[in-house]
Short mmCIF file of N, CA and C in Angstrom, two decimals:
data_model
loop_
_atom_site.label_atom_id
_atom_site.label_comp_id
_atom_site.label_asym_id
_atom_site.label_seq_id
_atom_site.Cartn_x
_atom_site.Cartn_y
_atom_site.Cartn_z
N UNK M 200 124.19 139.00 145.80
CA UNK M 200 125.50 138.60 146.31
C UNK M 200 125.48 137.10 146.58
N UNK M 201 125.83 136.37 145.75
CA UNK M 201 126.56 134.92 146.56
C UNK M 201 126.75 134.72 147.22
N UNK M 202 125.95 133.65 148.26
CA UNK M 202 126.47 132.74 149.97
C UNK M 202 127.89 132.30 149.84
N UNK M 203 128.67 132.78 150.68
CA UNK M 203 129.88 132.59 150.93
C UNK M 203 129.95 131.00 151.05
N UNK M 204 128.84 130.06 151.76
CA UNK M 204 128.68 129.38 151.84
C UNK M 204 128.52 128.04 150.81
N UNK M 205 128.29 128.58 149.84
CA UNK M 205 128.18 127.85 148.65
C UNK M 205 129.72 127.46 148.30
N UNK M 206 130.06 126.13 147.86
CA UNK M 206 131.29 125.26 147.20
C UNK M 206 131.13 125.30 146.10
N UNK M 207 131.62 126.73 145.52
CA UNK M 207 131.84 126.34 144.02
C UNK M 207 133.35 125.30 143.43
N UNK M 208 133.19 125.09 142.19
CA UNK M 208 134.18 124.42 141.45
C UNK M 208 134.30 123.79 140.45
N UNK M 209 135.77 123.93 139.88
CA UNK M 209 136.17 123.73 138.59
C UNK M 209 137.21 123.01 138.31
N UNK M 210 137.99 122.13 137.57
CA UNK M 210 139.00 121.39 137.46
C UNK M 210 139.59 121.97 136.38
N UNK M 211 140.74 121.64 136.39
CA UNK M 211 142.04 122.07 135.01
C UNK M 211 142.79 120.88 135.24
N UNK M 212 142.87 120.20 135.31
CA UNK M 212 143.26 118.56 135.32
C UNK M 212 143.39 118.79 133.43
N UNK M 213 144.53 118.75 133.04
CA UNK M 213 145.46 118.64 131.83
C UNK M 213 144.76 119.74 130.93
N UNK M 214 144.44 120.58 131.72
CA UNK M 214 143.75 121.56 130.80
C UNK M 214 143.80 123.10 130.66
N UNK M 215 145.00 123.77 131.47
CA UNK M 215 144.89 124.49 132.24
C UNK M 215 144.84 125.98 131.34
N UNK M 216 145.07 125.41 129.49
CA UNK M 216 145.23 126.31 128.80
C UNK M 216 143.75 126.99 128.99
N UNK M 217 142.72 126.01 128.42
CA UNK M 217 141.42 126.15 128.73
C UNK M 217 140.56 127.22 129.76
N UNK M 218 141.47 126.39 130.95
CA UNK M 218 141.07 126.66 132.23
C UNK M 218 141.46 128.34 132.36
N UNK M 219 142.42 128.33 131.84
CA UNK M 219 142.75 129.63 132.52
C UNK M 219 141.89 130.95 131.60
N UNK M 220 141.35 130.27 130.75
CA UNK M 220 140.15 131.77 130.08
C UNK M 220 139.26 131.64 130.93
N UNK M 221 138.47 130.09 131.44
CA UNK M 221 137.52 130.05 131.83
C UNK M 221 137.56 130.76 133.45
N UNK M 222 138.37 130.71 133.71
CA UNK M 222 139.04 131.51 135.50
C UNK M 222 138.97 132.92 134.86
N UNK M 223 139.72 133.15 134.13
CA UNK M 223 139.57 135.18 133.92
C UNK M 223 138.09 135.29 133.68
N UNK M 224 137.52 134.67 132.97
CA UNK M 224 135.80 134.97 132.78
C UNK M 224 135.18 135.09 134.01
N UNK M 225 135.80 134.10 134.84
CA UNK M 225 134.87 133.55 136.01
C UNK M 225 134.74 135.32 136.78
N UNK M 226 136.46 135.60 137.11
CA UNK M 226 136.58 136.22 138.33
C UNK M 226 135.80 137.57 137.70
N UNK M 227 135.94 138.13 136.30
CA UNK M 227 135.60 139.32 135.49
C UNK M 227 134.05 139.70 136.61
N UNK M 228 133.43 138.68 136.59
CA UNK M 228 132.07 138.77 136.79
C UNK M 228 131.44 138.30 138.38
N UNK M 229 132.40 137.61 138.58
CA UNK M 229 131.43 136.81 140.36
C UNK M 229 133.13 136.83 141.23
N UNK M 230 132.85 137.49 142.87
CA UNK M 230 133.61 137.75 143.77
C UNK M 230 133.24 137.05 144.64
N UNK M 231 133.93 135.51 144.44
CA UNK M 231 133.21 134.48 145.28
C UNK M 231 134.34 133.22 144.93
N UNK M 232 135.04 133.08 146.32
CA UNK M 232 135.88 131.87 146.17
C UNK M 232 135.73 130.37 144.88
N UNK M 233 136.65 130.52 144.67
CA UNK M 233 136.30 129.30 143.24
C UNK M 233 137.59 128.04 144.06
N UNK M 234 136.92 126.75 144.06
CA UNK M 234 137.95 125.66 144.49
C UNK M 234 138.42 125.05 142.75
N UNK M 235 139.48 125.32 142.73
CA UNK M 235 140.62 124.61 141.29
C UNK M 235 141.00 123.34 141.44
N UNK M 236 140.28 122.49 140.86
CA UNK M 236 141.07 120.86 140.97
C UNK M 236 142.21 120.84 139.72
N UNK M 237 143.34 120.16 140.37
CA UNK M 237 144.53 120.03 139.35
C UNK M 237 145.88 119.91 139.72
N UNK M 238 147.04 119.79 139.20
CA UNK M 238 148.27 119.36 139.53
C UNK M 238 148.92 120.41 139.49
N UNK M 239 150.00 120.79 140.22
CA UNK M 239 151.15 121.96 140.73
C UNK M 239 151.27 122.09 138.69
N UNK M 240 151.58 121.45 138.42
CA UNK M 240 151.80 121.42 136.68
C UNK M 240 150.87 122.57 135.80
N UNK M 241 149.37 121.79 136.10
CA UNK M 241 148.95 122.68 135.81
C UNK M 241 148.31 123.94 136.17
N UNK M 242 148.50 124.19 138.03
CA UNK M 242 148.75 125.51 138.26
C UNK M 242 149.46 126.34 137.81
N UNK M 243 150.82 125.67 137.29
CA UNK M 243 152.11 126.64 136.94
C UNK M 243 151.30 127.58 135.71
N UNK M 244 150.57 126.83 135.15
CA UNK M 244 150.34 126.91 133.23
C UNK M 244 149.43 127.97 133.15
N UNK M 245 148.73 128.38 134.53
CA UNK M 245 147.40 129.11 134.63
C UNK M 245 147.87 130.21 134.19
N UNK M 246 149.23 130.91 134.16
CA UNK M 246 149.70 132.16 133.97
C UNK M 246 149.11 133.20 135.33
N UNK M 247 148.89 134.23 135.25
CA UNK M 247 148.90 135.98 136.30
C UNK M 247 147.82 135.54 136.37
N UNK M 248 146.33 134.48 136.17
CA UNK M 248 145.30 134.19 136.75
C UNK M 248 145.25 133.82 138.17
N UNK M 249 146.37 132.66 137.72
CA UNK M 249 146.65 131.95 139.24
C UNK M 249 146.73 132.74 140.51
N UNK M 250 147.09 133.67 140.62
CA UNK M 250 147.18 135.09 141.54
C UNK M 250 145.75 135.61 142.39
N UNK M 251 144.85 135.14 141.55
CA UNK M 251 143.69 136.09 142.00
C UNK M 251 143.42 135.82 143.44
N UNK M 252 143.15 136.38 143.88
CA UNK M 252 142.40 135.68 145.58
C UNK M 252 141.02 134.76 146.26
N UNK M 253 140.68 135.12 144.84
CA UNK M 253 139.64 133.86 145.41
C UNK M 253 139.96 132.93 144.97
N UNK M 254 140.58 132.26 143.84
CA UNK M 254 141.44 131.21 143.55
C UNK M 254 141.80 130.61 145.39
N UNK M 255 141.20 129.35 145.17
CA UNK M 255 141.63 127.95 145.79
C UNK M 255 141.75 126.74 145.33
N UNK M 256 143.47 126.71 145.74
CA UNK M 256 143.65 125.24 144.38
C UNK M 256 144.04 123.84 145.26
N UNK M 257 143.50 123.06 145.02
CA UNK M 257 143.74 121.48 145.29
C UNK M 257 144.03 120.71 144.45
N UNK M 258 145.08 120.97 145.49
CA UNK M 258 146.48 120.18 144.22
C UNK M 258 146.24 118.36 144.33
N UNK M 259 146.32 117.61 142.92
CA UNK M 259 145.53 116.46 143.24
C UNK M 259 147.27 115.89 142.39
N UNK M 260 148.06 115.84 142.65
CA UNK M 260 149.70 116.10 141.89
C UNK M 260 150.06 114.62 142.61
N UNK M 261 149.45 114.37 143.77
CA UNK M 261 149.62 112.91 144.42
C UNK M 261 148.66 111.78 144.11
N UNK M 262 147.58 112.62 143.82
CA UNK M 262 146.41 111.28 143.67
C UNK M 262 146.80 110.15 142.51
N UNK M 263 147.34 109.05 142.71
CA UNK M 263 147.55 108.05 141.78
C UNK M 263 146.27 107.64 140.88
N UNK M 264 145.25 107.34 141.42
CA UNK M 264 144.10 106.86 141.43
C UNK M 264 143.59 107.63 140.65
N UNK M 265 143.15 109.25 140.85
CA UNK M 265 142.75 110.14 140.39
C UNK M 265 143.73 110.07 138.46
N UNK M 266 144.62 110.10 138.72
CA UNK M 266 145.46 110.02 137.26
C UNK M 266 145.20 109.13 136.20
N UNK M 267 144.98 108.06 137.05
CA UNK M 267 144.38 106.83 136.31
C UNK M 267 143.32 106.69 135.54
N UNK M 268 142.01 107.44 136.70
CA UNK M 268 141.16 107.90 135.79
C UNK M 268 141.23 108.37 134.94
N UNK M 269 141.57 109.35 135.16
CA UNK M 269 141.60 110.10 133.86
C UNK M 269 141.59 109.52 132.12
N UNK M 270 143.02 109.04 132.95
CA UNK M 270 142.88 108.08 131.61
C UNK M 270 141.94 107.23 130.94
N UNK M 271 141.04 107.73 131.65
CA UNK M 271 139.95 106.79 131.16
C UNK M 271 138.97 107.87 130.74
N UNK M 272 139.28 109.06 130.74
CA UNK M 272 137.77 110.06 130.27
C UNK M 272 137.47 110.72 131.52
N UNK M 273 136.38 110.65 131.24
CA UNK M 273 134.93 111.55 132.24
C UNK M 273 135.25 110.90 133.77
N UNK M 274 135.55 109.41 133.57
CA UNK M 274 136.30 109.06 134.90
C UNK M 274 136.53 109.56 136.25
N UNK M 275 137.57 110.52 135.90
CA UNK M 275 138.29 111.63 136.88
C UNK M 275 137.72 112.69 136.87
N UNK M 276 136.67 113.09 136.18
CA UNK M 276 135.76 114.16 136.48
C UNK M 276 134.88 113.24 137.99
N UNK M 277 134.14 112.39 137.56
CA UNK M 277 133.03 111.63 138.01
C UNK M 277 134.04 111.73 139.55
N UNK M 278 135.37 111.09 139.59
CA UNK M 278 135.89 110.92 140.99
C UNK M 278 135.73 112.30 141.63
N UNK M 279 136.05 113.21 141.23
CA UNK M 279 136.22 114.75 141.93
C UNK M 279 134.93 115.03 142.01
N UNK M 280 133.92 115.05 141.40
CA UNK M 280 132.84 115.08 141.58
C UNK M 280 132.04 114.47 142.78
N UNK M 281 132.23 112.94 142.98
CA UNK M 281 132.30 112.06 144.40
C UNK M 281 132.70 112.59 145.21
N UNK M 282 133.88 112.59 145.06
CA UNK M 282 134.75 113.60 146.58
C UNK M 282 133.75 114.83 146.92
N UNK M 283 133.53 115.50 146.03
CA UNK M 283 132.86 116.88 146.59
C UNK M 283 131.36 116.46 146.81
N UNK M 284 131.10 115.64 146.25
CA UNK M 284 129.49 115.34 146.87
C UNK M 284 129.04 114.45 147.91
N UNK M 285 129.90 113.81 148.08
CA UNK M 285 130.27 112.87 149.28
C UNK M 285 130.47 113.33 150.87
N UNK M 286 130.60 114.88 150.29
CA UNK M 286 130.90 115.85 151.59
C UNK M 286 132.78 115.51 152.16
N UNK M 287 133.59 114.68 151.48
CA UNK M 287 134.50 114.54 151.47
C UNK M 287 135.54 115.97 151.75
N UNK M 288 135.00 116.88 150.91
CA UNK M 288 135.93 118.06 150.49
C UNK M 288 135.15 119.37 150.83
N UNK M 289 134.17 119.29 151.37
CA UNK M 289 133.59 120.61 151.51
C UNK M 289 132.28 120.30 152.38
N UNK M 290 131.88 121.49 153.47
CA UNK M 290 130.91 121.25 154.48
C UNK M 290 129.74 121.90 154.08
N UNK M 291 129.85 122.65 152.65
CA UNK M 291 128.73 123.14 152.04
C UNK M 291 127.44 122.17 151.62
N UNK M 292 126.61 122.66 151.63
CA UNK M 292 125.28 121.77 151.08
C UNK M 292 125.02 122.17 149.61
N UNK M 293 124.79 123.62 149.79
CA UNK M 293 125.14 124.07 147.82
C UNK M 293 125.91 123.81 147.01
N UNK M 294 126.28 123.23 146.05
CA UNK M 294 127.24 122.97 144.93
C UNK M 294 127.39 123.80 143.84
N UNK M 295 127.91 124.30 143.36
CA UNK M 295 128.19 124.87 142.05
C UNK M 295 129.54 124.82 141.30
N UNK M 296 128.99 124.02 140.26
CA UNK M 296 130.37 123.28 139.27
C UNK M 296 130.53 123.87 138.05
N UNK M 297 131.55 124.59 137.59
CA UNK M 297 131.39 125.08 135.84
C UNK M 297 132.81 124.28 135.37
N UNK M 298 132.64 123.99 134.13
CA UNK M 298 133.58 123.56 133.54
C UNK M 298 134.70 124.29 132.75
N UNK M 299 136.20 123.74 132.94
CA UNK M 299 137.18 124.71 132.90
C UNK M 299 136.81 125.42 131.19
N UNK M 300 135.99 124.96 130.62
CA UNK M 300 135.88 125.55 129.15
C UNK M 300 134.59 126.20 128.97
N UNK M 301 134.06 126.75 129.88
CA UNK M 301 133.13 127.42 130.14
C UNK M 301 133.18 129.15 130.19
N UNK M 302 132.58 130.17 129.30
CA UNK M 302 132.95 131.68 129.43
C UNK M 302 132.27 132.56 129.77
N UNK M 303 131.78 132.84 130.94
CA UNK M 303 131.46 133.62 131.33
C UNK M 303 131.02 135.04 130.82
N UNK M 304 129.81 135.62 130.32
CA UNK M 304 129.52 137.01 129.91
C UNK M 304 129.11 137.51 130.97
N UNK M 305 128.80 137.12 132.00
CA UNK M 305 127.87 138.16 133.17
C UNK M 305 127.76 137.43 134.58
N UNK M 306 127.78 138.20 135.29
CA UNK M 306 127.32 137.22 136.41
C UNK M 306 126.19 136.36 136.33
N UNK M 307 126.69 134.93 136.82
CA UNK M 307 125.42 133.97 137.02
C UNK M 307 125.44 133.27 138.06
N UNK M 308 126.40 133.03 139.10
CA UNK M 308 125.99 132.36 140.01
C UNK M 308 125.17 132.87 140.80
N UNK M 309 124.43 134.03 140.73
CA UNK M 309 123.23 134.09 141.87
C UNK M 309 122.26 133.76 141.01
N UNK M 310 122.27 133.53 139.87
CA UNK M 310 120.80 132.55 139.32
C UNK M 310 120.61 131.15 139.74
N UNK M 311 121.96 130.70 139.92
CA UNK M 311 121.44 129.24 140.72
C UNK M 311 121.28 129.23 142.13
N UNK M 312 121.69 130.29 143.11
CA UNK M 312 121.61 130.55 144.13
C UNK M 312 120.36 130.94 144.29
N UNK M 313 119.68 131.65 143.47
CA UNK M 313 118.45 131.96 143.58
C UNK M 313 117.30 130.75 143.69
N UNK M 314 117.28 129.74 142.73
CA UNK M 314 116.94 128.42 142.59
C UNK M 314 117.00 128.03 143.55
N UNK M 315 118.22 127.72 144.40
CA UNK M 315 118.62 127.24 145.33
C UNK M 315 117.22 127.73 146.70
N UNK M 316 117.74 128.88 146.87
CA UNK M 316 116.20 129.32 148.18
C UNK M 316 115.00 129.10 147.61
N UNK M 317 115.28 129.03 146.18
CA UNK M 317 113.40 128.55 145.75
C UNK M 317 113.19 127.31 146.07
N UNK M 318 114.54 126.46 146.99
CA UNK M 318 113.67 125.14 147.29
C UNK M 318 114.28 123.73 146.09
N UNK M 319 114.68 124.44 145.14
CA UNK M 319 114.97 123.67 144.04
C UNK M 319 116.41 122.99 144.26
N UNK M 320 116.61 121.15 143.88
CA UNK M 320 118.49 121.03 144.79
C UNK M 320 118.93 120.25 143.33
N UNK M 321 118.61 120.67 142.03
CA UNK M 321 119.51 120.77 141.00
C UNK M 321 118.79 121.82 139.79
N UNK M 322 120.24 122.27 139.72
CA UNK M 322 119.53 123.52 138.74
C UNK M 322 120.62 123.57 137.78
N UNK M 323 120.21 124.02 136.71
CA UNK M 323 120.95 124.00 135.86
C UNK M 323 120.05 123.74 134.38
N UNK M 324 121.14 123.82 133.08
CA UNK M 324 120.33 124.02 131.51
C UNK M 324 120.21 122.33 131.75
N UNK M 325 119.27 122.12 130.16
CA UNK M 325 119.34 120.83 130.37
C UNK M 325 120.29 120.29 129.32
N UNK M 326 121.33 119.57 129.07
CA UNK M 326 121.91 119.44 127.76
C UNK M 326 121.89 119.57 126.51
N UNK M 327 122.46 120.56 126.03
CA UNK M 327 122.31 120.70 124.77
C UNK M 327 122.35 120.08 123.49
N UNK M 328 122.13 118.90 123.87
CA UNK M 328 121.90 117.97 122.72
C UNK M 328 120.71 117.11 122.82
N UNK M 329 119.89 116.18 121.73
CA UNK M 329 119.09 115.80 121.72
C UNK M 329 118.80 114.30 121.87
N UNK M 330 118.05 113.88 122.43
CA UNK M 330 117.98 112.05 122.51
C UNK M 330 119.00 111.61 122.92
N UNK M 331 119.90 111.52 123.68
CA UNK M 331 120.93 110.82 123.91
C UNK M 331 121.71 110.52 122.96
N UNK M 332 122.37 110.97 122.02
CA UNK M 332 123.72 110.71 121.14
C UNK M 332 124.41 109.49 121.48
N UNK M 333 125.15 109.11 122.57
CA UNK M 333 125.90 108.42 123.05
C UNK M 333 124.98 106.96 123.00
N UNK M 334 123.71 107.23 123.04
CA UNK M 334 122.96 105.72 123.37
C UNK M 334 122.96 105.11 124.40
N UNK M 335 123.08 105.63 125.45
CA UNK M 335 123.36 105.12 127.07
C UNK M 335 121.56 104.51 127.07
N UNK M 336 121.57 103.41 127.51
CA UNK M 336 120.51 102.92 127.80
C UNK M 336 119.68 103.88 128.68
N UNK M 337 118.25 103.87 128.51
CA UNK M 337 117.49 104.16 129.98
C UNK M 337 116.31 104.62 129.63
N UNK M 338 115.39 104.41 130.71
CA UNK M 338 113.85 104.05 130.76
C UNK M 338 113.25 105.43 129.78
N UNK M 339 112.32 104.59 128.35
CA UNK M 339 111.33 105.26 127.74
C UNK M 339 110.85 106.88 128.91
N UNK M 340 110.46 107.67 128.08
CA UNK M 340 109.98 109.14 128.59
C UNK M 340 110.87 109.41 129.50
N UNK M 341 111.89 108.89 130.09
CA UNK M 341 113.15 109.72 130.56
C UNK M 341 113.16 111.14 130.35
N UNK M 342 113.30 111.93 131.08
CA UNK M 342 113.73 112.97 130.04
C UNK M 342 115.38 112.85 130.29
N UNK M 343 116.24 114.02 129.25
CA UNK M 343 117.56 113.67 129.31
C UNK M 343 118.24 114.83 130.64
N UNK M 344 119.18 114.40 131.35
CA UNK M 344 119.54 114.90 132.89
C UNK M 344 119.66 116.70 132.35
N UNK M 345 120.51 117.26 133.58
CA UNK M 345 120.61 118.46 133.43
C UNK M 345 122.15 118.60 133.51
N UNK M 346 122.81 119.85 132.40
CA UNK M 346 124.27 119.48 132.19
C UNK M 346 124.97 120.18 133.02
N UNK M 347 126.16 119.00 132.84
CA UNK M 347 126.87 119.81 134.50
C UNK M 347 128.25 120.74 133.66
N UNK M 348 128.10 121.24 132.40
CA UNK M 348 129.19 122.33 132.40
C UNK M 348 128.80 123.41 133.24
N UNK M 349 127.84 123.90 133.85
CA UNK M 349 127.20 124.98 134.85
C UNK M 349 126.42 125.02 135.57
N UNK M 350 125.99 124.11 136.88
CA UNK M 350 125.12 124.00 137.39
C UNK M 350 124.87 123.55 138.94
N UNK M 351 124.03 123.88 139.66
CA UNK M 351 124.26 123.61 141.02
C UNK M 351 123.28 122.27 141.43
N UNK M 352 124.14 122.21 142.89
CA UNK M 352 123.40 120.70 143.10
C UNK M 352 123.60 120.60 144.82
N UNK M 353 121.87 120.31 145.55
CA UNK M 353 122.18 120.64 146.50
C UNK M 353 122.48 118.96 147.08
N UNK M 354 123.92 119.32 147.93
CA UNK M 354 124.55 117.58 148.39
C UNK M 354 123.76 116.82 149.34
N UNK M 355 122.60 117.71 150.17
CA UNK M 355 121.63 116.44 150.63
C UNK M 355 120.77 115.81 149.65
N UNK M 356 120.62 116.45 148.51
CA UNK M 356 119.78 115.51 147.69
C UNK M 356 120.22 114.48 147.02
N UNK M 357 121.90 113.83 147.36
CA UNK M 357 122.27 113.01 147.22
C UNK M 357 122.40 111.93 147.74
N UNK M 358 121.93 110.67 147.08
CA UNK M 358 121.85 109.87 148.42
C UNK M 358 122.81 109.30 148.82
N UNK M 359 122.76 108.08 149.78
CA UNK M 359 123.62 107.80 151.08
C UNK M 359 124.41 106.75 149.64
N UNK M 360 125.01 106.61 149.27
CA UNK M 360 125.62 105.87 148.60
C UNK M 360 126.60 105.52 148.62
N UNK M 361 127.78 104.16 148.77
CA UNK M 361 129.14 104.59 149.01
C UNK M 361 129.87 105.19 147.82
N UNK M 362 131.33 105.38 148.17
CA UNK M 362 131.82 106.61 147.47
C UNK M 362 131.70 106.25 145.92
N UNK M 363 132.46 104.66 145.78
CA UNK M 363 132.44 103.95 144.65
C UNK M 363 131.00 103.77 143.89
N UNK M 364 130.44 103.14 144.42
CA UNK M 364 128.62 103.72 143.88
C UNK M 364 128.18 104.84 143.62
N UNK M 365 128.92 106.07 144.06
CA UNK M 365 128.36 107.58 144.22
C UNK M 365 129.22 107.91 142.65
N UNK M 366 130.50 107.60 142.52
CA UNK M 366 131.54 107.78 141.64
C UNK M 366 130.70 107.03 140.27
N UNK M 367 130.13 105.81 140.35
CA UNK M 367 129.63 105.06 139.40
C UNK M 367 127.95 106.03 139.03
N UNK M 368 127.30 106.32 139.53
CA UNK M 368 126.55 107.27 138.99
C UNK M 368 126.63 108.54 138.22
N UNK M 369 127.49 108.90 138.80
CA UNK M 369 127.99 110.32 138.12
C UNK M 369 128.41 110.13 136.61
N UNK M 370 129.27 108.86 136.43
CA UNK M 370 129.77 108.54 135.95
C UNK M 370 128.99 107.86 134.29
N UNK M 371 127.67 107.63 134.64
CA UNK M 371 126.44 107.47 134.19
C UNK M 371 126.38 105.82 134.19
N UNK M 372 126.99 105.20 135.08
CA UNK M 372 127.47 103.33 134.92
C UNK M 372 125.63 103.42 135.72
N UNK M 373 124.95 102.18 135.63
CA UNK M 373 124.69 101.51 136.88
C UNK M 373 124.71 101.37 137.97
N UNK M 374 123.87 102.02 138.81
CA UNK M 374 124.07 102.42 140.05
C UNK M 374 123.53 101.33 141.15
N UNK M 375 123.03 100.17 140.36
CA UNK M 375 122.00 99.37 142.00
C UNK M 375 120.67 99.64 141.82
N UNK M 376 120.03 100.69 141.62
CA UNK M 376 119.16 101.60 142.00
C UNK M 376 118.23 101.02 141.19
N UNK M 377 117.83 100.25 140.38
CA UNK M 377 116.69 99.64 139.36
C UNK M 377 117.10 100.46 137.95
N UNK M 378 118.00 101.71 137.68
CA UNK M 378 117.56 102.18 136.51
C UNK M 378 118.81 102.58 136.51
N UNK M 379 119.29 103.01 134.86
CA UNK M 379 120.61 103.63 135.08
C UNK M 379 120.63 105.33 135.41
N UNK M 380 121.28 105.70 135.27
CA UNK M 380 121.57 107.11 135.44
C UNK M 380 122.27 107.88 134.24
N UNK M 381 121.68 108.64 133.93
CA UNK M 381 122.69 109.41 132.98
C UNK M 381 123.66 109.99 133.33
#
């Protein structure tokens, strides 16, 4: 059974066609509050999903800032991501993030929950692709991060960073820190 305690979440931010298989998959299998980032817009779009009860949606329909990003990509992921790791949006220490295009065959969030009491404060696959594609700079024998279409992350193992620095890591920019980040 899943810690009630755990902050899961998912965004539908212009996506909600997506989103809304990845929500019926979700609920099919795990009975455990899910937080929905996205605009009244694309709540409307979710269709008879939107209904469910563990559905919790934060409506981001005001965030100027947040919109902007977007427009820029991964951006507005990276900001919502900040917010929730920042402890901004949630008093949880566990994280668990799936992405709205993500499908669910079985229950899995007690596999990262499980991780989680093993002590472990990021869990998750490691990306499914090889060498860095994109070419993002960064230090020889790196290995490549762990992907966040499904995966948990515990928020003290984040450090004290401000929000904009916290947003710029995620983000995979240059963080300060001597090295970049993927």
């Amino acid at each position: 059974m899943t810690n009630k305690s755990t902050f899961v979440f998912t965004e539908v931010y212009n996506c909600a066609k997506i989103g809304k298989v990845a929500l019926k998959s979700y609920h099919n299998y795990h009975n455990h509050p899910v937080h929905i980032f996205g605009t009244y817009k694309d709540f409307s779009q979710l269709g008879s999903i939107a209904d469910h009860k563990n559905n919790i949606f934060i409506d981001t329909s005001g965030d100027r800032q947040l919109q902007d990003l977007y427009k820029k990509g991964h951006s507005g992921t990276a900001y919502i991501f900040a917010k929730v790791f920042c402890g901004e949006l949630c008093d949880s220490d566990n994280i668990i993030h799936f992405d709205s295009d993500v499908f669910f065959k079985q229950e899995a969030l007690s596999l990262i929950e499980k991780e989680f009491e093993n002590g472990y404060d990021i869990i998750g696959s490691r990306r499914c692709y090889v060498k860095n594609p994109v070419s993002i700079p960064f230090p020889e024998g790196t290995p490549d991060t762990t992907s966040t279409y499904f995966f948990g992350m515990n928020k003290k193992f984040v450090p004290k960073f401000s929000f904009q620095q916290l947003m710029d890591a995620i983000n995979g920019h240059p963080s300060g820190i001597s090295h970049d980040i993927l």
